[in-house]
C-alpha positions as a LaTeX table, in Angstrom:
\begin{tabular}{lrrr}
\hline
Residue & $x$ (\AA) & $y$ (\AA) & $z$ (\AA) \\
\hline
Met1 & $-85.48$ & 63.80 & $-92.27$ \\
Arg2 & $-87.71$ & 62.31 & $-89.67$ \\
Ser3 & $-87.10$ & 63.81 & $-86.20$ \\
Leu4 & $-86.48$ & 61.61 & $-83.17$ \\
Ser5 & $-89.07$ & 61.35 & $-80.51$ \\
Pro6 & $-88.21$ & 63.36 & $-77.37$ \\
Ile7 & $-88.98$ & 60.33 & $-75.23$ \\
Phe8 & $-86.58$ & 58.20 & $-77.30$ \\
Val9 & $-83.80$ & 60.77 & $-76.98$ \\
Val10 & $-84.20$ & 60.99 & $-73.20$ \\
Ser11 & $-84.13$ & 57.21 & $-72.88$ \\
Leu12 & $-81.03$ & 56.96 & $-75.05$ \\
Leu13 & $-79.14$ & 59.59 & $-73.04$ \\
Ala14 & $-80.11$ & 57.99 & $-69.74$ \\
Gly15 & $-78.77$ & 54.64 & $-70.93$ \\
Val16 & $-75.43$ & 56.11 & $-72.02$ \\
Phe17 & $-74.79$ & 58.13 & $-68.86$ \\
Gly18 & $-75.99$ & 55.27 & $-66.69$ \\
Ala19 & $-73.56$ & 52.90 & $-68.32$ \\
Val20 & $-70.66$ & 55.31 & $-67.79$ \\
Ser21 & $-71.42$ & 56.16 & $-64.17$ \\
Cys22 & $-72.39$ & 52.68 & $-63.02$ \\
Gln23 & $-69.85$ & 50.46 & $-64.77$ \\
Thr24 & $-69.55$ & 47.01 & $-63.22$ \\
Pro25 & $-66.04$ & 45.51 & $-62.86$ \\
Glu26 & $-65.29$ & 42.91 & $-65.48$ \\
Asp27 & $-64.88$ & 40.08 & $-62.97$ \\
Glu28 & $-68.29$ & 40.83 & $-61.52$ \\
Leu29 & $-69.80$ & 40.64 & $-65.01$ \\
Leu30 & $-68.20$ & 37.23 & $-65.49$ \\
Tyr31 & $-68.81$ & 36.05 & $-61.94$ \\
Pro32 & $-71.68$ & 37.54 & $-59.95$ \\
Ala33 & $-70.71$ & 38.37 & $-56.36$ \\
Ser34 & $-72.36$ & 35.26 & $-54.98$ \\
Thr35 & $-70.47$ & 32.91 & $-57.32$ \\
Gln36 & $-67.00$ & 34.49 & $-57.60$ \\
Pro37 & $-64.29$ & 31.81 & $-57.34$ \\
Lys38 & $-62.29$ & 31.78 & $-54.11$ \\
Leu39 & $-58.54$ & 31.49 & $-54.32$ \\
Pro40 & $-57.04$ & 28.63 & $-52.28$ \\
Pro41 & $-55.11$ & 29.70 & $-49.17$ \\
Pro42 & $-51.32$ & 29.79 & $-49.51$ \\
Pro43 & $-49.65$ & 26.50 & $-48.54$ \\
Ala44 & $-48.50$ & 26.26 & $-44.94$ \\
Gln45 & $-44.76$ & 26.50 & $-44.43$ \\
Ile46 & $-43.35$ & 23.04 & $-43.85$ \\
Thr47 & $-40.65$ & 22.71 & $-41.22$ \\
Val48 & $-38.54$ & 19.57 & $-41.37$ \\
Arg49 & $-37.62$ & 18.89 & $-37.75$ \\
Tyr50 & $-35.88$ & 15.58 & $-38.30$ \\
Pro51 & $-33.48$ & 15.71 & $-41.22$ \\
His52 & $-32.75$ & 12.02 & $-41.66$ \\
Val53 & $-29.81$ & 11.00 & $-39.53$ \\
Ala54 & $-27.56$ & 11.58 & $-36.55$ \\
Arg55 & $-24.19$ & 11.40 & $-38.31$ \\
Asn56 & $-21.67$ & 9.38 & $-36.32$ \\
Gly57 & $-24.24$ & 9.31 & $-33.56$ \\
Val58 & $-24.49$ & 13.09 & $-33.23$ \\
Ala59 & $-27.93$ & 14.64 & $-33.77$ \\
Pro60 & $-28.00$ & 17.32 & $-36.52$ \\
Phe61 & $-29.56$ & 19.98 & $-34.28$ \\
Pro62 & $-30.18$ & 20.67 & $-30.58$ \\
Glu63 & $-33.52$ & 19.40 & $-29.35$ \\
Ala64 & $-35.78$ & 20.69 & $-26.63$ \\
Ala65 & $-35.09$ & 19.95 & $-22.98$ \\
Leu66 & $-36.29$ & 16.58 & $-21.74$ \\
Pro67 & $-39.57$ & 16.36 & $-19.82$ \\
Ala68 & $-39.27$ & 15.88 & $-16.08$ \\
Ser69 & $-40.71$ & 12.37 & $-16.07$ \\
Tyr70 & $-40.35$ & 9.33 & $-18.30$ \\
Glu71 & $-44.12$ & 9.14 & $-18.74$ \\
Glu72 & $-44.15$ & 12.65 & $-20.22$ \\
Phe73 & $-41.27$ & 11.74 & $-22.51$ \\
Arg74 & $-43.15$ & 8.71 & $-23.86$ \\
Arg75 & $-46.29$ & 10.79 & $-24.40$ \\
Ser76 & $-44.49$ & 13.57 & $-26.29$ \\
Gln77 & $-45.57$ & 14.02 & $-29.90$ \\
Asp78 & $-42.07$ & 13.61 & $-31.31$ \\
Tyr79 & $-41.22$ & 10.41 & $-29.40$ \\
Arg80 & $-41.26$ & 8.27 & $-32.55$ \\
Leu81 & $-38.80$ & 10.54 & $-34.37$ \\
Thr82 & $-36.64$ & 12.16 & $-31.75$ \\
Phe83 & $-32.91$ & 11.53 & $-31.36$ \\
Arg84 & $-33.17$ & 12.37 & $-27.67$ \\
Thr85 & $-32.19$ & 9.97 & $-24.92$ \\
Trp86 & $-34.09$ & 9.93 & $-21.65$ \\
Lys87 & $-32.17$ & 8.64 & $-18.63$ \\
Asp88 & $-32.32$ & 8.39 & $-14.87$ \\
Glu89 & $-28.70$ & 8.92 & $-13.83$ \\
Ala90 & $-29.20$ & 7.72 & $-10.25$ \\
Leu91 & $-30.89$ & 4.51 & $-11.38$ \\
Leu92 & $-28.15$ & 3.84 & $-13.96$ \\
Arg93 & $-25.48$ & 4.14 & $-11.26$ \\
Ser94 & $-27.30$ & 1.82 & $-8.89$ \\
Lys95 & $-26.26$ & $-1.80$ & $-8.29$ \\
Gly96 & $-29.53$ & $-3.29$ & $-9.47$ \\
Arg97 & $-29.85$ & $-5.99$ & $-12.16$ \\
Lys98 & $-29.47$ & $-4.39$ & $-15.57$ \\
Arg99 & $-30.69$ & $-5.58$ & $-18.94$ \\
Val100 & $-31.33$ & $-3.99$ & $-22.35$ \\
Val101 & $-34.35$ & $-4.42$ & $-24.62$ \\
Ile102 & $-34.15$ & $-3.39$ & $-28.30$ \\
Asp103 & $-37.49$ & $-2.87$ & $-30.09$ \\
Leu104 & $-37.02$ & $-3.30$ & $-33.85$ \\
Gln105 & $-40.48$ & $-1.92$ & $-34.61$ \\
Ser106 & $-40.08$ & 1.41 & $-32.82$ \\
Gln107 & $-36.31$ & 1.65 & $-33.42$ \\
Arg108 & $-35.71$ & 2.43 & $-29.76$ \\
Gly109 & $-34.05$ & 0.67 & $-26.87$ \\
Leu110 & $-34.58$ & 0.50 & $-23.12$ \\
Cys111 & $-32.10$ & $-0.06$ & $-20.33$ \\
Leu112 & $-33.90$ & $-1.58$ & $-17.37$ \\
Val113 & $-32.60$ & $-1.68$ & $-13.82$ \\
Asp114 & $-34.56$ & $-4.08$ & $-11.65$ \\
Glu115 & $-37.21$ & $-3.82$ & $-14.42$ \\
Arg116 & $-37.50$ & $-0.04$ & $-14.02$ \\
Val117 & $-36.71$ & 2.14 & $-17.04$ \\
Ala118 & $-33.36$ & 3.80 & $-16.46$ \\
Met119 & $-32.78$ & 4.84 & $-20.07$ \\
Asp120 & $-34.75$ & 5.13 & $-23.34$ \\
Phe121 & $-32.69$ & 5.75 & $-26.47$ \\
Pro122 & $-32.97$ & 5.73 & $-30.29$ \\
Val123 & $-31.31$ & 2.97 & $-32.30$ \\
Cys124 & $-30.74$ & 2.02 & $-35.92$ \\
Thr125 & $-30.97$ & $-1.70$ & $-36.72$ \\
Gly126 & $-30.50$ & $-3.91$ & $-39.78$ \\
Thr127 & $-32.29$ & $-3.68$ & $-43.10$ \\
Arg128 & $-34.25$ & $-6.55$ & $-44.69$ \\
Ser129 & $-31.15$ & $-7.69$ & $-46.53$ \\
His130 & $-29.00$ & $-7.49$ & $-43.36$ \\
Leu131 & $-31.37$ & $-8.39$ & $-40.55$ \\
Thr132 & $-30.53$ & $-7.81$ & $-36.92$ \\
Pro133 & $-30.89$ & $-11.18$ & $-35.17$ \\
Thr134 & $-33.66$ & $-11.50$ & $-32.61$ \\
Gly135 & $-33.54$ & $-13.30$ & $-29.29$ \\
Ser136 & $-31.63$ & $-13.05$ & $-26.04$ \\
Phe137 & $-27.88$ & $-12.30$ & $-26.09$ \\
Arg138 & $-25.09$ & $-11.41$ & $-23.66$ \\
Ile139 & $-22.45$ & $-8.71$ & $-23.97$ \\
Ser140 & $-19.33$ & $-10.80$ & $-24.47$ \\
Glu141 & $-16.78$ & $-8.08$ & $-25.34$ \\
Lys142 & $-16.37$ & $-4.34$ & $-24.84$ \\
Asp143 & $-13.96$ & $-2.34$ & $-26.99$ \\
Val144 & $-13.77$ & 1.47 & $-27.14$ \\
His145 & $-11.77$ & 1.51 & $-30.39$ \\
His146 & $-13.23$ & $-1.53$ & $-32.15$ \\
Arg147 & $-12.93$ & $-1.81$ & $-35.94$ \\
Ser148 & $-15.01$ & $-4.08$ & $-38.16$ \\
Asn149 & $-12.99$ & $-6.79$ & $-39.91$ \\
Leu150 & $-15.80$ & $-7.33$ & $-42.41$ \\
Tyr151 & $-16.49$ & $-3.73$ & $-43.43$ \\
Asp152 & $-13.18$ & $-2.14$ & $-42.35$ \\
Cys153 & $-14.90$ & 0.71 & $-40.53$ \\
Pro154 & $-14.74$ & 2.02 & $-36.96$ \\
Met155 & $-17.34$ & 0.88 & $-34.43$ \\
Pro156 & $-16.64$ & 3.06 & $-31.36$ \\
Tyr157 & $-17.71$ & 1.80 & $-27.94$ \\
Phe158 & $-18.50$ & $-1.64$ & $-29.34$ \\
Met159 & $-20.41$ & $-4.14$ & $-27.20$ \\
Arg160 & $-20.37$ & $-7.54$ & $-28.89$ \\
Leu161 & $-23.48$ & $-9.74$ & $-28.89$ \\
Thr162 & $-22.68$ & $-12.49$ & $-31.43$ \\
Asn163 & $-19.60$ & $-14.27$ & $-32.77$ \\
Glu164 & $-20.56$ & $-13.01$ & $-36.23$ \\
Gly165 & $-19.79$ & $-9.44$ & $-35.19$ \\
Val166 & $-23.23$ & $-8.07$ & $-34.31$ \\
Gly167 & $-23.17$ & $-5.64$ & $-31.42$ \\
Leu168 & $-24.10$ & $-2.23$ & $-30.12$ \\
His169 & $-21.89$ & 0.70 & $-31.14$ \\
Val170 & $-21.80$ & 4.39 & $-32.04$ \\
Gly171 & $-22.84$ & 5.02 & $-35.65$ \\
Asp172 & $-25.15$ & 6.85 & $-38.00$ \\
Val173 & $-28.63$ & 6.67 & $-36.51$ \\
Tyr174 & $-31.59$ & 6.91 & $-38.85$ \\
Arg175 & $-35.10$ & 6.64 & $-37.45$ \\
Val176 & $-35.62$ & 3.64 & $-39.75$ \\
Pro177 & $-33.59$ & 0.41 & $-40.15$ \\
Ala178 & $-30.38$ & 1.15 & $-42.09$ \\
Ser179 & $-27.50$ & $-0.85$ & $-40.59$ \\
His180 & $-25.80$ & $-4.07$ & $-41.72$ \\
Gly181 & $-27.18$ & $-5.92$ & $-38.69$ \\
Cys182 & $-25.55$ & $-4.12$ & $-35.78$ \\
Ile183 & $-27.43$ & $-1.87$ & $-33.41$ \\
Arg184 & $-26.19$ & 1.66 & $-33.99$ \\
Met185 & $-26.65$ & 4.18 & $-31.23$ \\
Thr186 & $-26.13$ & 7.88 & $-30.70$ \\
Arg187 & $-22.80$ & 8.79 & $-29.15$ \\
Glu188 & $-24.44$ & 10.03 & $-25.94$ \\
Ala189 & $-26.48$ & 6.88 & $-25.40$ \\
Cys190 & $-23.77$ & 4.41 & $-26.37$ \\
Ile191 & $-21.06$ & 5.90 & $-24.17$ \\
Thr192 & $-23.49$ & 5.99 & $-21.23$ \\
Leu193 & $-24.42$ & 2.33 & $-21.68$ \\
Phe194 & $-20.82$ & 1.27 & $-22.30$ \\
His195 & $-19.85$ & 2.51 & $-18.84$ \\
Ala196 & $-23.07$ & 1.40 & $-17.13$ \\
Leu197 & $-23.30$ & $-2.18$ & $-18.42$ \\
Pro198 & $-20.83$ & $-4.88$ & $-17.32$ \\
Ser199 & $-19.86$ & $-7.76$ & $-19.59$ \\
Gly200 & $-22.46$ & $-10.50$ & $-19.38$ \\
Thr201 & $-25.41$ & $-8.10$ & $-19.38$ \\
Glu202 & $-28.44$ & $-9.53$ & $-21.15$ \\
Val203 & $-29.63$ & $-7.81$ & $-24.35$ \\
Val204 & $-33.03$ & $-8.86$ & $-25.70$ \\
Ile205 & $-33.86$ & $-7.98$ & $-29.33$ \\
Asn206 & $-37.43$ & $-8.36$ & $-30.50$ \\
\hline
\end{tabular}
């Protein structure tokens, strides 16, 4: 039998022991270090701060304290979604000329006293199939325990605007239009306005 060359034997042994002592992890064989795939970061935890609706005008959770000034309140990041009501109690109690402006686009309302903002509050107005009428109206009736003849449902602290039954009242407040034409308000805001606004107060809806 032909004998193996000493040089060949040494080379063979070096290859075997080298392979055992310097094994490369399987993933590095498949993906060199410079090209190994990077796993995506875990998804950020999503916190839903505004779960849909203030049932019967009551927000589903306590919100942060109001900023000191109205300007800060308007600049706050959650202004578009918040159920909070900003108000100036002293201005609301004053004898100045009061009027209310309802903004259908932002789903918020303002109570102005001598054209100064005394209150800023969330509202819920009519859907496309039950539009809230636009224009200038007057509060013609105030009824704490009003009940709708059309829908047979309570409308607490009702302030009538039209003969067809449209008015401001306590109700479920979504941050999108969802009513049958009335202007629903949170309980806090509606009760405050009910006591602050006399019959005949102008309400502008635009």
